[in-house]
């Protein structure tokens, strides 16, 4: 097989590697331990540039390049993934001729991407939607945080539970509550910051970790729910940190739109319950609305219930009682659910003749004391 001269030997000193383009191809050249090797530069996972990878010596004593996007590893000499994996990166023969590093015109071993017998996230990968033309699946997501062993009353979560109960009793909806604090999941690791294509669906963290708690959110939010009600406390003027931890992991959904024109969430309805002892209901609602619309959600009118007793209401031990005594809260939660359900029905062309217009009434607003 003919060899193609690529770069002068002097441009690839020992202990270095880089990608080099020739014609329509690019190879990653490695010079370690006095040996020069060449792999196809585009990682077989999602195309990360191995020429920008990190070199590691693994337990077998061999050198591997670690893909900079999500960490797949390939032996520098054989292109093979570590023991236990059958994947292989394409490799080229290399010679040094007349001071030039030359590689074989074609790979001497082709890339091989192994089929994995069981794929725990196949439903996410294949987008196996569980919706039907008449389903009314309502997902509640509670973003409040608390000590699991010392639970305390939560206004946002209790209102959310009431909302789900009402959706079930009034509309016959199937309901599901997810408490973010019960899920173990990693924060978004920002792979898109290296390259936009490195943010994948399913999320590469889900691919790495079948136990990733976000898989429950992805399944419920993308594949199952017709309507989502998110409930959050206000913490320093914003939704809770748990909400943001989840929201950042939903980049995987939003980036499919920006990168691939692929909208995973269509004809789904979102609404919010936002409660705080102090203020900024509108600020939080604005943030939630702008993010959820960017995910593809549709909103009913009056799509959030807000509750705040104001900056000086420090008597938080009384907040929960006051919250549930308040007529505005009771009515607004029911109206929130009703409008969400009605919009789902409109979208599905089911009967929906009962849209509410729940403007808060001063008479129901209550005071600092009651
Ligand atoms: S693209 Fe290489 S590990 Fe994902």
mmCIF file of C-alpha atoms in Angstrom, residues 15-331:
data_model
loop_
_atom_site.group_PDB
_atom_site.id
_atom_site.type_symbol
_atom_site.label_atom_id
_atom_site.label_comp_id
_atom_site.label_asym_id
_atom_site.label_seq_id
_atom_site.Cartn_x
_atom_site.Cartn_y
_atom_site.Cartn_z
ATOM 1 C CA UNK A 15 5.907 12.763 24.044
ATOM 2 C CA UNK A 16 3.642 14.714 21.736
ATOM 3 C CA UNK A 17 0.611 14.145 19.561
ATOM 4 C CA UNK A 18 -1.521 16.128 17.158
ATOM 5 C CA UNK A 19 -4.010 15.814 14.346
ATOM 6 C CA UNK A 20 -2.886 16.330 10.772
ATOM 7 C CA UNK A 21 -5.095 16.732 7.744
ATOM 8 C CA UNK A 22 -4.352 15.104 4.390
ATOM 9 C CA UNK A 23 -6.775 15.313 1.497
ATOM 10 C CA UNK A 24 -10.246 14.763 2.894
ATOM 11 C CA UNK A 25 -8.988 12.842 5.930
ATOM 12 C CA UNK A 26 -7.479 13.732 9.269
ATOM 13 C CA UNK A 27 -5.304 11.449 11.366
ATOM 14 C CA UNK A 28 -4.081 11.754 14.906
ATOM 15 C CA UNK A 29 -0.317 11.154 15.124
ATOM 16 C CA UNK A 30 1.286 10.031 18.391
ATOM 17 C CA UNK A 31 4.979 9.921 19.300
ATOM 18 C CA UNK A 32 5.499 8.142 22.606
ATOM 19 C CA UNK A 33 8.282 5.867 23.830
ATOM 20 C CA UNK A 34 10.146 6.424 20.581
ATOM 21 C CA UNK A 35 7.291 4.955 18.509
ATOM 22 C CA UNK A 36 5.098 6.891 16.112
ATOM 23 C CA UNK A 37 1.545 5.650 15.595
ATOM 24 C CA UNK A 38 -1.491 6.970 13.752
ATOM 25 C CA UNK A 39 -5.219 6.651 14.502
ATOM 26 C CA UNK A 40 -8.167 8.109 12.707
ATOM 27 C CA UNK A 41 -8.653 11.385 14.530
ATOM 28 C CA UNK A 42 -12.473 11.261 14.900
ATOM 29 C CA UNK A 43 -13.528 9.238 17.929
ATOM 30 C CA UNK A 44 -16.009 6.521 16.949
ATOM 31 C CA UNK A 45 -18.337 7.629 19.741
ATOM 32 C CA UNK A 46 -19.345 11.089 18.541
ATOM 33 C CA UNK A 47 -16.388 12.400 16.592
ATOM 34 C CA UNK A 48 -14.175 14.040 19.232
ATOM 35 C CA UNK A 49 -10.686 14.903 17.981
ATOM 36 C CA UNK A 50 -8.230 12.378 19.439
ATOM 37 C CA UNK A 51 -5.385 14.678 18.446
ATOM 38 C CA UNK A 52 -6.520 16.856 21.351
ATOM 39 C CA UNK A 53 -6.886 13.921 23.742
ATOM 40 C CA UNK A 54 -4.993 13.181 26.914
ATOM 41 C CA UNK A 55 -2.469 10.315 27.121
ATOM 42 C CA UNK A 56 -2.814 7.875 30.005
ATOM 43 C CA UNK A 57 -1.075 4.631 30.927
ATOM 44 C CA UNK A 58 -3.723 2.142 32.051
ATOM 45 C CA UNK A 59 -3.452 -0.931 34.281
ATOM 46 C CA UNK A 60 -2.261 -3.089 31.375
ATOM 47 C CA UNK A 61 0.839 -0.864 31.153
ATOM 48 C CA UNK A 62 -0.175 0.382 27.694
ATOM 49 C CA UNK A 63 -0.581 3.976 26.558
ATOM 50 C CA UNK A 64 -4.066 5.115 25.614
ATOM 51 C CA UNK A 65 -5.427 8.329 24.230
ATOM 52 C CA UNK A 66 -8.478 9.586 26.139
ATOM 53 C CA UNK A 67 -11.006 11.340 23.929
ATOM 54 C CA UNK A 68 -11.406 14.943 25.079
ATOM 55 C CA UNK A 69 -15.176 14.896 24.600
ATOM 56 C CA UNK A 70 -16.439 12.081 26.848
ATOM 57 C CA UNK A 71 -13.437 10.005 27.799
ATOM 58 C CA UNK A 72 -13.463 6.952 25.528
ATOM 59 C CA UNK A 73 -9.980 5.424 25.460
ATOM 60 C CA UNK A 74 -7.971 3.877 22.630
ATOM 61 C CA UNK A 75 -4.649 2.058 22.688
ATOM 62 C CA UNK A 76 -2.100 4.164 20.804
ATOM 63 C CA UNK A 77 -0.636 1.162 18.980
ATOM 64 C CA UNK A 78 -3.674 -0.997 18.266
ATOM 65 C CA UNK A 79 -6.546 1.487 18.358
ATOM 66 C CA UNK A 80 -8.287 -0.961 20.686
ATOM 67 C CA UNK A 81 -10.467 0.166 23.586
ATOM 68 C CA UNK A 82 -9.378 -1.081 27.037
ATOM 69 C CA UNK A 83 -9.906 -4.668 28.187
ATOM 70 C CA UNK A 84 -13.586 -5.593 28.247
ATOM 71 C CA UNK A 85 -14.566 -3.367 25.311
ATOM 72 C CA UNK A 86 -14.525 -4.466 21.693
ATOM 73 C CA UNK A 87 -14.542 -1.003 20.145
ATOM 74 C CA UNK A 88 -11.579 -0.046 18.020
ATOM 75 C CA UNK A 89 -10.403 3.116 16.352
ATOM 76 C CA UNK A 90 -9.033 2.815 12.776
ATOM 77 C CA UNK A 91 -5.240 2.649 12.680
ATOM 78 C CA UNK A 92 -2.716 3.408 9.958
ATOM 79 C CA UNK A 93 0.763 2.046 9.327
ATOM 80 C CA UNK A 94 3.503 4.597 9.873
ATOM 81 C CA UNK A 95 7.024 4.876 8.454
ATOM 82 C CA UNK A 96 9.605 7.625 8.590
ATOM 83 C CA UNK A 97 11.085 8.220 5.178
ATOM 84 C CA UNK A 98 13.544 10.900 4.251
ATOM 85 C CA UNK A 99 12.794 12.884 7.399
ATOM 86 C CA UNK A 100 9.044 12.748 6.816
ATOM 87 C CA UNK A 101 6.388 10.908 8.822
ATOM 88 C CA UNK A 102 4.364 8.923 6.288
ATOM 89 C CA UNK A 103 1.189 6.920 6.825
ATOM 90 C CA UNK A 104 -0.480 4.221 4.777
ATOM 91 C CA UNK A 105 -2.980 5.603 2.291
ATOM 92 C CA UNK A 106 -5.762 3.619 3.968
ATOM 93 C CA UNK A 107 -6.185 2.274 7.505
ATOM 94 C CA UNK A 108 -4.629 -1.141 8.047
ATOM 95 C CA UNK A 109 -7.354 -1.895 10.596
ATOM 96 C CA UNK A 110 -10.797 -0.410 10.196
ATOM 97 C CA UNK A 111 -12.741 1.157 13.042
ATOM 98 C CA UNK A 112 -15.179 -1.093 14.848
ATOM 99 C CA UNK A 113 -18.039 0.090 17.036
ATOM 100 C CA UNK A 114 -19.351 -2.757 19.122
ATOM 101 C CA UNK A 115 -23.057 -3.390 19.489
ATOM 102 C CA UNK A 116 -23.797 -3.621 23.169
ATOM 103 C CA UNK A 117 -26.098 -6.491 24.037
ATOM 104 C CA UNK A 118 -28.160 -4.586 26.517
ATOM 105 C CA UNK A 119 -28.656 -0.869 26.283
ATOM 106 C CA UNK A 120 -30.271 0.432 29.482
ATOM 107 C CA UNK A 121 -31.188 3.718 27.832
ATOM 108 C CA UNK A 122 -32.411 2.319 24.494
ATOM 109 C CA UNK A 123 -35.836 3.894 25.125
ATOM 110 C CA UNK A 124 -34.222 7.332 25.358
ATOM 111 C CA UNK A 125 -31.968 6.714 22.390
ATOM 112 C CA UNK A 126 -34.924 5.552 20.274
ATOM 113 C CA UNK A 127 -37.324 8.150 21.685
ATOM 114 C CA UNK A 128 -39.944 5.564 22.589
ATOM 115 C CA UNK A 129 -42.724 8.003 23.430
ATOM 116 C CA UNK A 130 -45.387 6.624 25.751
ATOM 117 C CA UNK A 131 -48.095 9.144 24.948
ATOM 118 C CA UNK A 132 -51.385 8.266 23.292
ATOM 119 C CA UNK A 133 -53.990 10.468 21.576
ATOM 120 C CA UNK A 134 -56.045 10.480 24.779
ATOM 121 C CA UNK A 135 -53.409 10.211 27.507
ATOM 122 C CA UNK A 136 -53.394 12.827 30.250
ATOM 123 C CA UNK A 137 -50.073 12.191 31.931
ATOM 124 C CA UNK A 138 -49.151 14.819 34.478
ATOM 125 C CA UNK A 139 -45.627 14.975 35.843
ATOM 126 C CA UNK A 140 -44.935 16.892 39.022
ATOM 127 C CA UNK A 141 -41.335 17.887 39.675
ATOM 128 C CA UNK A 142 -40.550 19.136 43.143
ATOM 129 C CA UNK A 143 -37.362 21.156 43.352
ATOM 130 C CA UNK A 144 -37.443 21.846 47.050
ATOM 131 C CA UNK A 145 -34.551 20.584 49.103
ATOM 132 C CA UNK A 146 -34.646 19.201 52.597
ATOM 133 C CA UNK A 147 -33.064 16.723 54.943
ATOM 134 C CA UNK A 148 -34.519 13.328 54.090
ATOM 135 C CA UNK A 149 -34.326 12.205 57.710
ATOM 136 C CA UNK A 150 -35.849 15.376 59.094
ATOM 137 C CA UNK A 151 -38.535 16.286 56.589
ATOM 138 C CA UNK A 152 -40.279 19.626 57.049
ATOM 139 C CA UNK A 153 -43.431 21.063 55.528
ATOM 140 C CA UNK A 154 -42.901 22.528 52.082
ATOM 141 C CA UNK A 155 -45.414 24.969 50.607
ATOM 142 C CA UNK A 156 -44.321 24.339 47.030
ATOM 143 C CA UNK A 157 -44.295 20.553 47.305
ATOM 144 C CA UNK A 158 -47.589 20.324 49.192
ATOM 145 C CA UNK A 159 -49.277 22.543 46.605
ATOM 146 C CA UNK A 160 -47.803 20.371 43.888
ATOM 147 C CA UNK A 161 -49.204 17.245 45.533
ATOM 148 C CA UNK A 162 -52.608 18.942 45.730
ATOM 149 C CA UNK A 163 -52.329 19.825 42.061
ATOM 150 C CA UNK A 164 -51.571 16.233 41.100
ATOM 151 C CA UNK A 165 -54.413 14.927 43.263
ATOM 152 C CA UNK A 166 -56.778 17.388 41.602
ATOM 153 C CA UNK A 167 -55.573 16.417 38.118
ATOM 154 C CA UNK A 168 -56.291 12.814 38.984
ATOM 155 C CA UNK A 169 -59.673 13.284 40.648
ATOM 156 C CA UNK A 170 -61.098 15.918 38.291
ATOM 157 C CA UNK A 171 -59.611 14.857 34.983
ATOM 158 C CA UNK A 172 -58.719 11.204 35.497
ATOM 159 C CA UNK A 173 -55.090 12.060 34.751
ATOM 160 C CA UNK A 174 -52.258 9.641 35.406
ATOM 161 C CA UNK A 175 -49.864 11.431 37.736
ATOM 162 C CA UNK A 176 -46.297 11.035 38.825
ATOM 163 C CA UNK A 177 -44.288 13.013 41.378
ATOM 164 C CA UNK A 178 -40.512 13.248 41.154
ATOM 165 C CA UNK A 179 -38.664 14.841 44.033
ATOM 166 C CA UNK A 180 -35.316 16.020 42.732
ATOM 167 C CA UNK A 181 -33.751 15.599 46.160
ATOM 168 C CA UNK A 182 -34.374 11.825 45.917
ATOM 169 C CA UNK A 183 -32.384 11.469 42.694
ATOM 170 C CA UNK A 184 -28.651 10.963 42.543
ATOM 171 C CA UNK A 185 -27.338 12.696 39.487
ATOM 172 C CA UNK A 186 -24.198 14.440 38.350
ATOM 173 C CA UNK A 187 -24.213 18.076 37.452
ATOM 174 C CA UNK A 188 -23.852 18.984 33.783
ATOM 175 C CA UNK A 189 -20.176 18.652 32.925
ATOM 176 C CA UNK A 190 -20.341 21.200 30.118
ATOM 177 C CA UNK A 191 -19.075 19.044 27.253
ATOM 178 C CA UNK A 192 -20.617 21.503 24.803
ATOM 179 C CA UNK A 193 -18.024 24.032 25.925
ATOM 180 C CA UNK A 194 -15.397 21.923 24.174
ATOM 181 C CA UNK A 195 -17.500 21.437 21.068
ATOM 182 C CA UNK A 196 -21.186 21.958 20.367
ATOM 183 C CA UNK A 197 -21.508 18.420 18.965
ATOM 184 C CA UNK A 198 -20.202 17.008 22.245
ATOM 185 C CA UNK A 199 -23.580 17.685 23.895
ATOM 186 C CA UNK A 200 -25.501 14.608 22.863
ATOM 187 C CA UNK A 201 -28.894 12.988 23.216
ATOM 188 C CA UNK A 202 -29.068 10.846 25.253
ATOM 189 C CA UNK A 203 -26.806 12.807 27.558
ATOM 190 C CA UNK A 204 -23.305 11.327 27.563
ATOM 191 C CA UNK A 205 -23.474 11.141 31.378
ATOM 192 C CA UNK A 206 -26.524 8.867 31.036
ATOM 193 C CA UNK A 207 -24.555 6.747 28.575
ATOM 194 C CA UNK A 208 -21.694 6.448 31.046
ATOM 195 C CA UNK A 209 -23.904 5.734 34.035
ATOM 196 C CA UNK A 210 -27.064 3.653 33.701
ATOM 197 C CA UNK A 211 -27.919 4.581 37.308
ATOM 198 C CA UNK A 212 -27.870 8.306 36.504
ATOM 199 C CA UNK A 213 -30.861 9.780 38.332
ATOM 200 C CA UNK A 214 -31.561 12.163 35.456
ATOM 201 C CA UNK A 215 -32.696 9.210 33.362
ATOM 202 C CA UNK A 216 -35.923 9.221 35.359
ATOM 203 C CA UNK A 217 -36.414 12.888 34.513
ATOM 204 C CA UNK A 218 -35.596 12.353 30.830
ATOM 205 C CA UNK A 219 -37.994 9.405 30.596
ATOM 206 C CA UNK A 220 -40.805 11.136 32.419
ATOM 207 C CA UNK A 221 -40.397 14.580 30.902
ATOM 208 C CA UNK A 222 -39.648 13.657 27.301
ATOM 209 C CA UNK A 223 -41.268 10.265 26.782
ATOM 210 C CA UNK A 224 -44.191 10.140 29.226
ATOM 211 C CA UNK A 225 -45.634 13.510 30.276
ATOM 212 C CA UNK A 226 -48.370 15.449 28.520
ATOM 213 C CA UNK A 227 -48.154 18.159 31.150
ATOM 214 C CA UNK A 228 -45.452 19.137 33.612
ATOM 215 C CA UNK A 229 -45.948 21.115 36.794
ATOM 216 C CA UNK A 230 -42.716 22.237 38.363
ATOM 217 C CA UNK A 231 -42.789 23.453 41.943
ATOM 218 C CA UNK A 232 -39.909 25.389 43.427
ATOM 219 C CA UNK A 233 -39.228 27.505 46.449
ATOM 220 C CA UNK A 234 -37.636 30.913 45.948
ATOM 221 C CA UNK A 235 -34.087 30.909 47.205
ATOM 222 C CA UNK A 236 -32.342 34.274 47.147
ATOM 223 C CA UNK A 237 -34.626 35.473 44.426
ATOM 224 C CA UNK A 238 -34.221 32.422 42.221
ATOM 225 C CA UNK A 239 -35.534 28.907 41.792
ATOM 226 C CA UNK A 240 -33.768 26.358 43.981
ATOM 227 C CA UNK A 241 -30.245 25.161 43.267
ATOM 228 C CA UNK A 242 -31.691 21.680 42.687
ATOM 229 C CA UNK A 243 -33.852 23.087 39.916
ATOM 230 C CA UNK A 244 -30.799 24.630 38.253
ATOM 231 C CA UNK A 245 -28.842 21.411 38.627
ATOM 232 C CA UNK A 246 -31.640 19.645 36.750
ATOM 233 C CA UNK A 247 -32.092 22.463 34.228
ATOM 234 C CA UNK A 248 -28.444 22.382 33.236
ATOM 235 C CA UNK A 249 -28.741 18.644 32.562
ATOM 236 C CA UNK A 250 -31.703 19.454 30.285
ATOM 237 C CA UNK A 251 -29.216 21.141 27.951
ATOM 238 C CA UNK A 252 -29.158 17.779 26.225
ATOM 239 C CA UNK A 253 -32.753 18.435 25.087
ATOM 240 C CA UNK A 254 -32.315 22.079 24.171
ATOM 241 C CA UNK A 255 -29.053 21.507 22.324
ATOM 242 C CA UNK A 256 -30.724 18.994 20.028
ATOM 243 C CA UNK A 257 -32.760 21.922 18.738
ATOM 244 C CA UNK A 258 -29.829 24.270 18.256
ATOM 245 C CA UNK A 259 -27.451 21.685 16.834
ATOM 246 C CA UNK A 260 -29.690 19.273 14.934
ATOM 247 C CA UNK A 261 -33.048 21.035 14.454
ATOM 248 C CA UNK A 262 -34.479 18.133 16.421
ATOM 249 C CA UNK A 263 -37.326 19.058 18.761
ATOM 250 C CA UNK A 264 -37.832 16.304 21.335
ATOM 251 C CA UNK A 265 -40.616 18.054 23.256
ATOM 252 C CA UNK A 266 -43.701 18.950 21.257
ATOM 253 C CA UNK A 267 -47.271 19.620 22.279
ATOM 254 C CA UNK A 268 -46.506 19.373 25.972
ATOM 255 C CA UNK A 269 -47.744 21.850 28.516
ATOM 256 C CA UNK A 270 -45.757 23.367 31.379
ATOM 257 C CA UNK A 271 -46.851 25.322 34.428
ATOM 258 C CA UNK A 272 -45.235 26.315 37.692
ATOM 259 C CA UNK A 273 -45.794 26.695 41.415
ATOM 260 C CA UNK A 274 -43.400 29.234 42.890
ATOM 261 C CA UNK A 275 -43.456 29.934 46.610
ATOM 262 C CA UNK A 276 -41.205 31.878 48.874
ATOM 263 C CA UNK A 277 -41.329 33.445 52.249
ATOM 264 C CA UNK A 278 -39.837 36.498 50.625
ATOM 265 C CA UNK A 279 -40.056 37.854 47.117
ATOM 266 C CA UNK A 280 -39.334 37.589 43.397
ATOM 267 C CA UNK A 281 -42.145 35.374 42.130
ATOM 268 C CA UNK A 282 -42.164 37.245 38.825
ATOM 269 C CA UNK A 283 -38.419 36.937 38.343
ATOM 270 C CA UNK A 284 -38.517 33.180 38.924
ATOM 271 C CA UNK A 285 -41.575 32.781 36.683
ATOM 272 C CA UNK A 286 -39.788 34.695 33.939
ATOM 273 C CA UNK A 287 -36.778 32.436 34.137
ATOM 274 C CA UNK A 288 -38.814 29.240 34.191
ATOM 275 C CA UNK A 289 -40.985 30.383 31.307
ATOM 276 C CA UNK A 290 -38.059 31.360 29.121
ATOM 277 C CA UNK A 291 -36.259 28.081 29.741
ATOM 278 C CA UNK A 292 -39.266 25.814 29.283
ATOM 279 C CA UNK A 293 -40.358 27.532 26.099
ATOM 280 C CA UNK A 294 -36.849 27.004 24.795
ATOM 281 C CA UNK A 295 -37.259 23.288 25.493
ATOM 282 C CA UNK A 296 -40.401 23.229 23.336
ATOM 283 C CA UNK A 297 -43.163 23.446 25.947
ATOM 284 C CA UNK A 298 -46.470 25.223 25.402
ATOM 285 C CA UNK A 299 -48.050 27.341 28.137
ATOM 286 C CA UNK A 300 -51.651 27.743 29.221
ATOM 287 C CA UNK A 301 -52.815 31.197 30.259
ATOM 288 C CA UNK A 302 -51.922 32.117 33.856
ATOM 289 C CA UNK A 303 -49.357 29.339 33.983
ATOM 290 C CA UNK A 304 -47.887 29.961 37.395
ATOM 291 C CA UNK A 305 -49.108 30.162 40.937
ATOM 292 C CA UNK A 306 -46.995 32.491 43.011
ATOM 293 C CA UNK A 307 -46.886 32.961 46.741
ATOM 294 C CA UNK A 308 -44.764 35.346 48.719
ATOM 295 C CA UNK A 309 -45.552 37.162 51.937
ATOM 296 C CA UNK A 310 -42.888 39.759 51.361
ATOM 297 C CA UNK A 311 -39.427 40.769 52.443
ATOM 298 C CA UNK A 312 -40.187 41.374 56.088
ATOM 299 C CA UNK A 313 -42.186 38.155 56.653
ATOM 300 C CA UNK A 314 -39.489 36.338 58.620
ATOM 301 C CA UNK A 315 -41.909 34.229 60.652
ATOM 302 C CA UNK A 316 -41.425 31.240 58.367
ATOM 303 C CA UNK A 317 -42.836 28.856 60.964
ATOM 304 C CA UNK A 318 -46.232 30.401 60.192
ATOM 305 C CA UNK A 319 -45.812 30.427 56.454
ATOM 306 C CA UNK A 320 -47.096 26.929 55.748
ATOM 307 C CA UNK A 321 -50.331 27.391 57.693
ATOM 308 C CA UNK A 322 -50.983 30.760 56.113
ATOM 309 C CA UNK A 323 -50.278 29.321 52.698
ATOM 310 C CA UNK A 324 -52.891 26.624 53.050
ATOM 311 C CA UNK A 325 -55.472 28.857 54.650
ATOM 312 C CA UNK A 326 -55.253 31.175 51.693
ATOM 313 C CA UNK A 327 -58.184 30.958 49.278
ATOM 314 C CA UNK A 328 -56.102 32.352 46.412
ATOM 315 C CA UNK A 329 -53.706 29.424 46.673
ATOM 316 C CA UNK A 330 -56.435 26.775 46.683
ATOM 317 C CA UNK A 331 -58.279 28.259 43.753
#
